Amino acid sequence: MSAVDVSQCAACGKGGDGLKACTACKLVKYCNVTCQKAHRPKHKKECKKRASEIFDEALFKTPPPRDDCPICFLPLSLNDQYQVCCGKTVCVGCIYGDMMARSSLDFDCPFCRTPATTSENGLLEGTKKRVEAGDVNAMLKLGCQYYKGHSGLPQDYNKALELWHRAAKLGCAKSHYSIANAYAQGVGVEKDMKKAKHHWELGAIGGDDTPRYNLGVIEVNAGNTNRAMKHFMIAAEFGCDDSLKEIQRGFSDGHVTKDDFEKALRAHKEFKDEVQSDQRDAVDAVRRIL
């Protein structure tokens, strides 16, 4: 690619402080929409290539670590509990430990000590109050309740998607996962795997590691092995067992180097060790019995 003078409009050559960069590629600038449209035929191919590169840079960037439990400060898992009373997400180990310490089966909040609300209506009203306060996790939770028709709510896919999209716009990466699943399953919306993939990718870019395995499978099925393994490597670093199995299969098939396979094994074990606690192990033991 030849050097571009970004101090001048790429179409008419005029300079000035009012030039605006192409929002897709950031490579060139224009003085107005008319110039941008006039230059589009010449710029389209280069723009699309660079925009794709920018997107992949964001997509495969190592995501930030998961949020910690506010009590034990260990990374949260996928099965932890959002507390409607204070808006905190507390790990199941700390909830279990608090119940054992109190010798009670009441789900009082172990963080803010708000007494347990046993009625569905009370929990629902609490969630709605958190939504009104702008809590994106409450929006995600309420959307799931509408989607499934739980907590005394009617099943309302439109309301669910409205809440998920609202949360996603406010930065809730996990809401993209719910939106993607709706499109992937064709429940409440017409099935559309292209849109499903798009929202899984937006969630991954936002820092949610849970869509990575699904994205890896999509890339495997499309024959994009290298892209698939990148997703699996990131997911394995966050303890995804299925992704580690795919990496092992990739190593056996010659698609993954020995160094990368060993790196994935170490990262996977380190994450598992980091999130482990006696209280969480006790919860897992109870679940296996039940």
Short mmCIF file of C-alpha atoms in Angstrom, two decimals:
data_model
loop_
_atom_site.label_atom_id
_atom_site.label_comp_id
_atom_site.label_asym_id
_atom_site.label_seq_id
_atom_site.Cartn_x
_atom_site.Cartn_y
_atom_site.Cartn_z
CA MET A 1 0.00 0.00 0.00
CA SER A 2 1.35 3.42 -0.93
CA ALA A 3 1.65 6.15 1.68
CA VAL A 4 -1.42 8.33 2.04
CA ASP A 5 -1.29 12.01 3.02
CA VAL A 6 -3.92 12.09 5.77
CA SER A 7 -3.65 15.90 5.94
CA GLN A 8 -5.59 16.06 2.68
CA CYS A 9 -8.97 14.81 1.51
CA ALA A 10 -8.41 11.53 -0.34
CA ALA A 11 -10.94 12.58 -3.00
CA CYS A 12 -10.41 16.26 -3.77
CA GLY A 13 -7.00 16.91 -2.20
CA LYS A 14 -8.11 19.81 -0.02
CA GLY A 15 -6.61 20.16 3.46
CA GLY A 16 -7.93 21.62 6.67
CA ASP A 17 -8.81 20.84 10.26
CA GLY A 18 -12.30 19.59 9.46
CA LEU A 19 -11.27 16.36 7.73
CA LYS A 20 -12.87 13.20 9.06
CA ALA A 21 -11.30 9.74 8.89
CA CYS A 22 -12.99 6.80 7.18
CA THR A 23 -14.77 5.15 10.08
CA ALA A 24 -14.06 1.63 8.81
CA CYS A 25 -10.34 1.64 8.08
CA LYS A 26 -9.00 4.93 9.51
CA LEU A 27 -6.55 5.05 6.59
CA VAL A 28 -7.85 8.09 4.72
CA LYS A 29 -9.76 11.28 5.44
CA TYR A 30 -12.48 13.24 3.67
CA CYS A 31 -13.83 16.74 3.87
CA ASN A 32 -17.45 15.64 3.49
CA VAL A 33 -19.77 12.74 2.63
CA THR A 34 -19.83 13.73 -1.05
CA CYS A 35 -16.06 13.25 -1.34
CA GLN A 36 -16.24 9.99 0.56
CA LYS A 37 -18.87 8.60 -1.83
CA ALA A 38 -16.92 9.80 -4.88
CA HIS A 39 -13.75 8.08 -3.64
CA ARG A 40 -15.51 4.88 -2.58
CA PRO A 41 -14.93 2.87 -5.82
CA LYS A 42 -11.16 3.41 -5.58
CA HIS A 43 -10.97 2.92 -1.83
CA LYS A 44 -13.42 0.05 -1.31
CA LYS A 45 -11.02 -2.90 -1.66
CA GLU A 46 -8.28 -1.40 0.48
CA CYS A 47 -10.82 -0.23 3.06
CA LYS A 48 -12.41 -3.64 3.38
CA LYS A 49 -9.02 -5.32 3.82
CA ARG A 50 -7.86 -2.95 6.55
CA ALA A 51 -11.24 -2.99 8.32
CA SER A 52 -11.03 -6.78 8.46
CA GLU A 53 -7.53 -6.56 9.92
CA ILE A 54 -8.68 -4.10 12.59
CA PHE A 55 -11.61 -6.34 13.49
CA ASP A 56 -9.36 -9.41 13.83
CA GLU A 57 -6.89 -7.47 15.98
CA ALA A 58 -9.71 -6.74 18.41
CA LEU A 59 -11.23 -10.22 18.14
CA PHE A 60 -8.05 -12.15 18.91
CA LYS A 61 -6.68 -9.77 21.50
CA THR A 62 -6.20 -11.50 24.85
CA PRO A 63 -9.33 -10.64 26.86
CA PRO A 64 -9.13 -9.15 30.36
CA PRO A 65 -9.35 -11.55 33.32
CA ARG A 66 -12.77 -12.43 34.65
CA ASP A 67 -14.21 -10.31 37.44
CA ASP A 68 -13.45 -11.52 40.94
CA CYS A 69 -15.94 -12.59 43.56
CA PRO A 70 -16.28 -9.56 45.90
CA ILE A 71 -15.90 -11.81 48.95
CA CYS A 72 -13.17 -14.37 48.27
CA PHE A 73 -11.56 -12.44 45.38
CA LEU A 74 -11.24 -15.56 43.23
CA PRO A 75 -12.25 -15.29 39.55
CA LEU A 76 -15.96 -15.86 39.01
CA SER A 77 -17.20 -18.97 37.22
CA LEU A 78 -20.17 -19.42 34.89
CA ASN A 79 -22.51 -20.66 37.63
CA ASP A 80 -22.18 -17.85 40.15
CA GLN A 81 -25.10 -15.90 41.58
CA TYR A 82 -26.18 -12.35 40.74
CA GLN A 83 -27.55 -10.66 43.87
CA VAL A 84 -30.57 -8.48 43.13
CA CYS A 85 -30.27 -6.62 46.44
CA CYS A 86 -26.84 -5.06 45.85
CA GLY A 87 -26.06 -5.86 42.21
CA LYS A 88 -23.01 -7.95 43.11
CA THR A 89 -22.22 -11.33 41.58
CA VAL A 90 -21.04 -13.70 44.32
CA CYS A 91 -19.44 -17.08 43.75
CA VAL A 92 -21.37 -20.21 44.69
CA GLY A 93 -18.60 -21.17 47.11
CA CYS A 94 -19.08 -18.04 49.21
CA ILE A 95 -22.86 -18.45 49.15
CA TYR A 96 -22.49 -22.05 50.34
CA GLY A 97 -19.90 -21.09 52.95
CA ASP A 98 -22.14 -18.34 54.33
CA MET A 99 -25.11 -20.71 54.58
CA MET A 100 -23.01 -23.29 56.41
CA ALA A 101 -21.65 -20.64 58.79
CA ARG A 102 -25.18 -19.51 59.63
CA SER A 103 -26.50 -23.11 59.73
CA SER A 104 -29.32 -21.90 57.52
CA LEU A 105 -30.69 -22.75 54.11
CA ASP A 106 -31.95 -19.18 53.62
CA PHE A 107 -30.23 -17.43 50.73
CA ASP A 108 -29.41 -14.20 52.60
CA CYS A 109 -26.98 -12.09 50.60
CA PRO A 110 -23.47 -12.98 51.80
CA PHE A 111 -22.19 -9.58 50.62
CA CYS A 112 -24.65 -6.94 51.84
CA ARG A 113 -26.49 -9.18 54.34
CA THR A 114 -29.92 -8.38 52.93
CA PRO A 115 -32.37 -11.07 54.14
CA ALA A 116 -33.42 -13.55 51.49
CA THR A 117 -36.48 -12.72 49.41
CA THR A 118 -38.35 -15.97 48.91
CA SER A 119 -41.26 -14.75 46.80
CA GLU A 120 -40.96 -14.63 43.03
CA ASN A 121 -42.65 -11.24 43.03
CA GLY A 122 -40.11 -9.83 45.49
CA LEU A 123 -37.17 -11.04 43.41
CA LEU A 124 -38.77 -9.73 40.23
CA GLU A 125 -39.44 -6.29 41.69
CA GLY A 126 -35.87 -6.16 42.96
CA THR A 127 -34.55 -7.00 39.50
CA LYS A 128 -36.73 -4.33 37.89
CA LYS A 129 -35.43 -1.73 40.34
CA ARG A 130 -31.88 -2.65 39.40
CA VAL A 131 -32.82 -2.30 35.72
CA GLU A 132 -34.22 1.18 36.38
CA ALA A 133 -30.93 2.04 38.06
CA GLY A 134 -29.07 1.13 34.86
CA ASP A 135 -27.60 -2.17 36.07
CA VAL A 136 -26.67 -4.09 32.89
CA ASN A 137 -26.49 -7.42 34.71
CA ALA A 138 -30.04 -6.90 35.91
CA MET A 139 -31.09 -6.19 32.31
CA LEU A 140 -29.44 -9.43 31.25
CA LYS A 141 -31.17 -11.34 34.05
CA LEU A 142 -34.61 -9.82 33.39
CA GLY A 143 -34.19 -10.52 29.68
CA CYS A 144 -33.52 -14.19 30.46
CA GLN A 145 -36.63 -14.31 32.64
CA TYR A 146 -38.79 -12.90 29.84
CA TYR A 147 -37.17 -15.23 27.31
CA LYS A 148 -38.01 -18.32 29.39
CA GLY A 149 -41.23 -17.06 30.95
CA HIS A 150 -39.87 -17.44 34.49
CA SER A 151 -40.56 -15.60 37.76
CA GLY A 152 -44.24 -15.18 36.93
CA LEU A 153 -43.53 -13.27 33.73
CA PRO A 154 -45.15 -14.09 30.41
CA GLN A 155 -42.80 -15.48 27.78
CA ASP A 156 -41.92 -12.44 25.68
CA TYR A 157 -39.06 -12.83 23.21
CA ASN A 158 -39.30 -9.25 21.98
CA LYS A 159 -38.98 -7.86 25.50
CA ALA A 160 -36.06 -10.19 26.19
CA LEU A 161 -34.18 -9.09 23.08
CA GLU A 162 -34.95 -5.45 23.82
CA LEU A 163 -33.36 -5.78 27.27
CA TRP A 164 -30.35 -7.71 25.95
CA HIS A 165 -29.70 -5.17 23.21
CA ARG A 166 -30.01 -2.34 25.72
CA ALA A 167 -27.51 -4.01 28.04
CA ALA A 168 -25.15 -4.73 25.14
CA LYS A 169 -25.16 -1.07 24.09
CA LEU A 170 -24.21 -0.16 27.66
CA GLY A 171 -21.21 -2.49 27.54
CA CYS A 172 -22.54 -5.83 28.80
CA ALA A 173 -20.56 -8.32 26.70
CA LYS A 174 -22.51 -11.29 28.07
CA SER A 175 -25.73 -9.91 26.58
CA HIS A 176 -24.28 -10.51 23.12
CA TYR A 177 -24.02 -14.20 24.06
CA SER A 178 -27.75 -14.37 24.80
CA ILE A 179 -28.62 -12.51 21.59
CA ALA A 180 -26.36 -14.84 19.60
CA ASN A 181 -27.94 -17.94 21.12
CA ALA A 182 -31.41 -16.69 20.18
CA TYR A 183 -30.32 -16.34 16.53
CA ALA A 184 -28.46 -19.66 16.57
CA GLN A 185 -31.50 -21.52 17.91
CA GLY A 186 -34.10 -19.55 15.97
CA VAL A 187 -36.17 -19.00 19.10
CA GLY A 188 -37.97 -15.65 19.18
CA VAL A 189 -36.21 -14.60 15.99
CA GLU A 190 -35.60 -16.16 12.59
CA LYS A 191 -32.61 -18.47 12.73
CA ASP A 192 -29.57 -16.64 11.37
CA MET A 193 -26.10 -18.06 11.99
CA LYS A 194 -24.45 -15.02 10.45
CA LYS A 195 -26.03 -12.78 13.09
CA ALA A 196 -25.30 -15.37 15.77
CA LYS A 197 -21.62 -15.38 14.85
CA HIS A 198 -21.57 -11.57 14.75
CA HIS A 199 -22.91 -11.27 18.30
CA TRP A 200 -20.64 -14.03 19.62
CA GLU A 201 -17.73 -12.07 18.13
CA LEU A 202 -18.92 -8.78 19.67
CA GLY A 203 -19.18 -10.54 23.03
CA ALA A 204 -15.68 -11.94 22.64
CA ILE A 205 -14.31 -8.50 21.70
CA GLY A 206 -16.06 -7.09 24.78
CA GLY A 207 -14.14 -9.50 27.01
CA ASP A 208 -16.54 -12.43 27.40
CA ASP A 209 -14.63 -15.69 26.97
CA THR A 210 -17.71 -17.95 26.82
CA PRO A 211 -18.43 -17.52 23.05
CA ARG A 212 -14.94 -18.65 22.06
CA TYR A 213 -15.70 -22.35 21.79
CA ASN A 214 -18.74 -21.72 19.57
CA LEU A 215 -16.70 -19.41 17.34
CA GLY A 216 -13.97 -22.02 17.10
CA VAL A 217 -16.46 -24.67 15.98
CA ILE A 218 -17.86 -22.31 13.34
CA GLU A 219 -14.38 -21.68 11.98
CA VAL A 220 -13.57 -25.42 11.95
CA ASN A 221 -16.71 -26.12 9.95
CA ALA A 222 -15.75 -23.32 7.54
CA GLY A 223 -12.30 -24.82 7.06
CA ASN A 224 -10.54 -21.94 8.84
CA THR A 225 -8.39 -24.08 11.12
CA ASN A 226 -5.94 -21.36 12.15
CA ARG A 227 -8.70 -19.00 13.22
CA ALA A 228 -10.44 -21.83 15.06
CA MET A 229 -7.33 -22.71 17.03
CA LYS A 230 -6.88 -19.06 18.05
CA HIS A 231 -10.36 -19.11 19.60
CA PHE A 232 -9.75 -22.47 21.28
CA MET A 233 -6.43 -21.26 22.70
CA ILE A 234 -8.09 -18.24 24.33
CA ALA A 235 -10.97 -20.35 25.65
CA ALA A 236 -8.58 -22.94 27.10
CA GLU A 237 -6.82 -20.17 29.00
CA PHE A 238 -10.16 -19.58 30.76
CA GLY A 239 -10.64 -23.23 31.66
CA CYS A 240 -12.77 -24.45 28.73
CA ASP A 241 -12.34 -28.24 28.70
CA ASP A 242 -13.91 -28.73 25.26
CA SER A 243 -11.54 -26.18 23.74
CA LEU A 244 -8.56 -27.95 25.26
CA LYS A 245 -9.76 -31.18 23.63
CA GLU A 246 -9.95 -29.41 20.27
CA ILE A 247 -6.41 -28.13 20.71
CA GLN A 248 -5.25 -31.65 21.52
CA ARG A 249 -6.98 -32.88 18.37
CA GLY A 250 -5.34 -30.05 16.43
CA PHE A 251 -1.95 -31.06 17.78
CA SER A 252 -2.53 -34.68 16.70
CA ASP A 253 -3.55 -33.49 13.23
CA GLY A 254 -0.54 -31.20 12.89
CA HIS A 255 -2.46 -27.91 13.13
CA VAL A 256 -1.06 -26.95 16.54
CA THR A 257 2.62 -26.83 17.46
CA LYS A 258 4.01 -28.66 20.46
CA ASP A 259 4.86 -25.34 22.12
CA ASP A 260 1.30 -24.02 21.68
CA PHE A 261 -0.19 -27.28 22.94
CA GLU A 262 1.99 -27.18 26.05
CA LYS A 263 1.14 -23.50 26.53
CA ALA A 264 -2.57 -24.33 26.39
CA LEU A 265 -2.17 -27.17 28.90
CA ARG A 266 -0.33 -24.93 31.36
CA ALA A 267 -2.76 -22.03 31.00
CA HIS A 268 -5.78 -24.30 31.39
CA LYS A 269 -4.36 -25.88 34.57
CA GLU A 270 -3.35 -22.51 36.01
CA PHE A 271 -6.87 -21.17 35.54
CA LYS A 272 -8.44 -24.27 37.10
CA ASP A 273 -6.09 -23.96 40.07
CA GLU A 274 -6.81 -20.24 40.41
CA VAL A 275 -10.59 -20.63 40.63
CA GLN A 276 -10.49 -23.66 42.94
CA SER A 277 -11.47 -23.41 46.60
CA ASP A 278 -12.66 -25.87 49.24
CA GLN A 279 -16.08 -24.21 49.32
CA ARG A 280 -16.50 -24.40 45.55
CA ASP A 281 -15.39 -28.04 45.62
CA ALA A 282 -18.06 -28.71 48.25
CA VAL A 283 -20.72 -27.20 46.00
CA ASP A 284 -19.56 -29.36 43.09
CA ALA A 285 -19.73 -32.45 45.33
CA VAL A 286 -23.33 -31.62 46.30
CA ARG A 287 -24.28 -31.11 42.67
CA ARG A 288 -22.86 -34.48 41.72
CA ILE A 289 -24.97 -36.15 44.38
CA LEU A 290 -28.12 -34.32 43.26
#
